[in-house]
């Protein structure tokens, strides 16, 4: 009769241990070292944007896109590019 | 104390046995619930790690970018602007930037052409990002053909493929000499895309931006803080990327939680009535039902967050790739460094586990306060 509760508690204990191990592992990893080379290129080229989205120019360089551009040219506009809908429009970013 | 533990162990046994009676329904709830927690945690882990890396990397971006604006659109900036900028005190370095896009018609892909601020490659040589190398199937010492605006072609030799680990920033870049850049793009002498400024005293940035705007009315100034703000708002909780992904999850979760709340069926009603008739207190029945919820939600929570970690950091967020990729032909391959803080986990716990347990307790409490014969009738 007692078996299932023990199995449950052991399972919860093991999963909690796994989570803790992953969290400790995450704290040990240092992204500053990993990004050392990237920073060298950023300084050398004067880069301002991540190469995350490359389907449209104003998405490729989000921080450099026009402030006053008509809606066809602005993130979150009625747009054919799917990623444009993921980026908040300029006026919202400026307001924050 | 021992009796209390034994009592709760018995209640857990009974709760698990009870859950097993409705195997199909409860396993369905368990899977949907686990999947919801998995998605919410994946989104939060993914965006917080990306946000941290973006902040760390972009902290080294130029302090200010000056763009010329004509009729509300970004325009090429003339060399004469440099002289005006030189007259403004507080600017330690002025570097005109040359960058633009190059469309490769065969592959239908856009590359970013960039000329370094210092140490340019030799004329005729280029460095390319790992994404460019991969899509064009080129390596070092290969030649890359470009079509100039005059329709003539130009062959440039690949001197270097930029390290794969830096692809978050350099994936689609083709880095070249100023002369080659002007040759390909047809950009006239004495013109630049924009101007990067470096400022020693960071407290003066806003003041200098104001001075620039006053002395040159047709320019736009993008400061580093606004660049960082842009990325922060992209990866922020309240913003589109996260909201877009999380809203789907929340709808699914709401369905599960509401189902738990309203679906006290005849069996549950009879069971609670019977237990009360056998002498169980209202508090006992509530504890029993709470244990049922705790069994489901604690296992779902733990499995959900552990699998989210594995998905994001060991499998490179495969599920989110198509969403972020959109129609991009080039997508950077990056291994994120985990960034988990306790607040992220507490937030996930608070928005998923607590409401679920609360919904269950409230629904059982409503039944428990009725008389046994009424409940069983």
Short mmCIF file of N, CA and C in Angstrom, two decimals, chain A residues 46-49 61-68 90 93-94, chain B residues 58 61-69 74 77 85 97 99 193-199 205-206 208-210 212-213 216 218-231:
data_model
loop_
_atom_site.label_atom_id
_atom_site.label_comp_id
_atom_site.label_asym_id
_atom_site.label_seq_id
_atom_site.Cartn_x
_atom_site.Cartn_y
_atom_site.Cartn_z
N UNK A 46 32.26 47.63 -35.72
CA UNK A 46 31.27 48.60 -35.23
C UNK A 46 29.86 48.09 -35.41
N UNK A 47 29.63 46.82 -35.11
CA UNK A 47 28.31 46.22 -35.35
C UNK A 47 27.29 46.68 -34.30
N UNK A 48 26.04 46.76 -34.74
CA UNK A 48 25.00 47.23 -33.82
C UNK A 48 23.85 46.24 -33.66
N UNK A 49 23.81 45.20 -34.51
CA UNK A 49 22.64 44.32 -34.49
C UNK A 49 23.00 42.85 -34.57
N UNK A 61 18.65 44.81 -39.29
CA UNK A 61 19.22 45.88 -38.47
C UNK A 61 18.10 46.63 -37.77
N UNK A 62 17.53 45.96 -36.75
CA UNK A 62 16.35 46.51 -36.08
C UNK A 62 16.65 47.87 -35.46
N UNK A 63 17.79 47.98 -34.83
CA UNK A 63 18.07 49.23 -34.10
C UNK A 63 18.35 50.39 -35.04
N UNK A 64 18.62 50.10 -36.31
CA UNK A 64 18.95 51.18 -37.25
C UNK A 64 17.80 51.52 -38.18
N UNK A 65 16.66 50.84 -38.00
CA UNK A 65 15.57 51.06 -38.97
C UNK A 65 14.96 52.45 -38.80
N UNK A 66 14.36 52.93 -39.87
CA UNK A 66 13.79 54.30 -39.87
C UNK A 66 12.73 54.48 -38.81
N UNK A 67 12.77 55.64 -38.19
CA UNK A 67 11.75 55.94 -37.18
C UNK A 67 10.43 56.36 -37.80
N UNK A 68 10.54 57.09 -38.92
CA UNK A 68 9.34 57.69 -39.49
C UNK A 68 8.87 56.97 -40.75
N UNK A 90 8.82 50.76 -33.63
CA UNK A 90 9.78 51.74 -33.10
C UNK A 90 9.18 52.63 -32.02
N UNK A 93 9.14 51.04 -28.70
CA UNK A 93 10.46 50.88 -28.10
C UNK A 93 10.94 52.21 -27.55
N UNK A 94 10.66 53.29 -28.30
CA UNK A 94 11.12 54.61 -27.88
C UNK A 94 10.41 55.06 -26.60
N UNK B 58 26.47 43.59 -27.22
CA UNK B 58 26.20 44.94 -27.72
C UNK B 58 26.73 46.04 -26.79
N UNK B 61 29.24 47.80 -28.70
CA UNK B 61 28.87 48.50 -29.94
C UNK B 61 29.29 49.97 -29.83
N UNK B 62 29.33 50.69 -30.95
CA UNK B 62 29.66 52.12 -30.86
C UNK B 62 28.69 52.86 -29.94
N UNK B 63 29.19 53.93 -29.29
CA UNK B 63 28.33 54.65 -28.34
C UNK B 63 27.18 55.37 -29.03
N UNK B 64 27.40 55.72 -30.28
CA UNK B 64 26.38 56.49 -30.98
C UNK B 64 26.52 56.27 -32.49
N UNK B 65 25.39 56.23 -33.17
CA UNK B 65 25.41 56.16 -34.64
C UNK B 65 24.68 57.40 -35.15
N UNK B 66 25.32 58.10 -36.07
CA UNK B 66 24.66 59.28 -36.65
C UNK B 66 24.24 58.92 -38.08
N UNK B 67 22.94 59.01 -38.34
CA UNK B 67 22.42 58.71 -39.68
C UNK B 67 21.89 59.99 -40.30
N UNK B 68 22.06 60.12 -41.60
CA UNK B 68 21.45 61.27 -42.28
C UNK B 68 20.03 60.86 -42.67
N UNK B 69 19.10 61.77 -42.48
CA UNK B 69 17.71 61.47 -42.81
C UNK B 69 17.22 62.47 -43.85
N UNK B 74 16.36 57.01 -44.25
CA UNK B 74 17.81 56.95 -44.06
C UNK B 74 18.50 57.20 -45.40
N UNK B 77 25.44 59.49 -45.87
CA UNK B 77 25.92 60.71 -45.21
C UNK B 77 27.23 61.18 -45.86
N UNK B 85 31.11 67.23 -36.88
CA UNK B 85 31.22 66.39 -35.68
C UNK B 85 32.53 66.62 -34.94
N UNK B 97 31.03 54.65 -41.16
CA UNK B 97 30.80 53.21 -41.43
C UNK B 97 30.32 53.02 -42.86
N UNK B 99 28.40 50.10 -44.87
CA UNK B 99 27.76 48.78 -44.86
C UNK B 99 26.50 48.82 -45.72
N UNK B 193 27.64 55.12 -45.17
CA UNK B 193 26.29 54.70 -44.76
C UNK B 193 25.86 55.49 -43.53
N UNK B 194 26.72 55.53 -42.53
CA UNK B 194 26.45 56.34 -41.34
C UNK B 194 27.77 56.58 -40.61
N UNK B 195 27.71 57.22 -39.46
CA UNK B 195 28.95 57.51 -38.73
C UNK B 195 28.85 56.96 -37.31
N UNK B 196 29.89 56.20 -36.91
CA UNK B 196 29.92 55.67 -35.54
C UNK B 196 30.76 56.61 -34.68
N UNK B 197 30.25 56.92 -33.50
CA UNK B 197 30.97 57.79 -32.58
C UNK B 197 31.31 57.05 -31.30
N UNK B 198 32.49 57.30 -30.78
CA UNK B 198 32.89 56.72 -29.50
C UNK B 198 33.13 57.86 -28.52
N UNK B 199 32.59 57.69 -27.33
CA UNK B 199 32.65 58.77 -26.35
C UNK B 199 33.28 58.25 -25.06
N UNK B 205 26.84 61.25 -23.10
CA UNK B 205 26.26 60.77 -24.36
C UNK B 205 24.99 61.55 -24.74
N UNK B 206 24.07 61.70 -23.79
CA UNK B 206 22.81 62.37 -24.12
C UNK B 206 23.04 63.83 -24.49
N UNK B 208 25.78 65.10 -25.78
CA UNK B 208 26.42 65.17 -27.10
C UNK B 208 25.38 64.90 -28.20
N UNK B 209 24.48 63.95 -27.93
CA UNK B 209 23.42 63.65 -28.91
C UNK B 209 22.58 64.91 -29.16
N UNK B 210 22.30 65.62 -28.09
CA UNK B 210 21.50 66.85 -28.21
C UNK B 210 22.24 67.90 -29.04
N UNK B 212 24.52 67.35 -31.29
CA UNK B 212 24.55 66.92 -32.71
C UNK B 212 23.23 67.27 -33.39
N UNK B 213 22.14 66.98 -32.71
CA UNK B 213 20.82 67.24 -33.32
C UNK B 213 20.60 68.74 -33.52
N UNK B 216 23.09 69.71 -36.52
CA UNK B 216 22.78 69.09 -37.81
C UNK B 216 21.33 68.60 -37.78
N UNK B 218 19.20 67.54 -39.97
CA UNK B 218 18.69 66.43 -40.77
C UNK B 218 19.39 65.11 -40.45
N UNK B 219 19.69 64.90 -39.18
CA UNK B 219 20.28 63.61 -38.81
C UNK B 219 19.45 62.94 -37.72
N UNK B 220 19.66 61.66 -37.59
CA UNK B 220 19.03 60.90 -36.52
C UNK B 220 20.17 60.29 -35.71
N UNK B 221 20.07 60.34 -34.43
CA UNK B 221 21.13 59.78 -33.58
C UNK B 221 20.59 58.54 -32.88
N UNK B 222 21.30 57.44 -33.05
CA UNK B 222 20.92 56.19 -32.35
C UNK B 222 21.97 55.91 -31.29
N UNK B 223 21.61 56.05 -30.04
CA UNK B 223 22.60 55.83 -28.98
C UNK B 223 22.66 54.34 -28.61
N UNK B 224 23.75 53.99 -27.93
CA UNK B 224 23.90 52.57 -27.54
C UNK B 224 22.76 52.16 -26.61
N UNK B 225 22.34 53.07 -25.75
CA UNK B 225 21.26 52.69 -24.83
C UNK B 225 19.97 52.39 -25.60
N UNK B 226 19.73 53.10 -26.71
CA UNK B 226 18.50 52.78 -27.46
C UNK B 226 18.65 51.47 -28.23
N UNK B 227 19.89 51.14 -28.62
CA UNK B 227 20.13 49.84 -29.27
C UNK B 227 19.84 48.72 -28.26
N UNK B 228 20.37 48.91 -27.05
CA UNK B 228 20.16 47.89 -26.01
C UNK B 228 18.69 47.79 -25.65
N UNK B 229 18.02 48.95 -25.64
CA UNK B 229 16.59 48.96 -25.31
C UNK B 229 15.77 48.20 -26.37
N UNK B 230 16.20 48.37 -27.62
CA UNK B 230 15.52 47.67 -28.71
C UNK B 230 15.55 46.16 -28.48
N UNK B 231 16.76 45.67 -28.14
CA UNK B 231 16.87 44.22 -27.95
C UNK B 231 16.22 43.76 -26.66
#
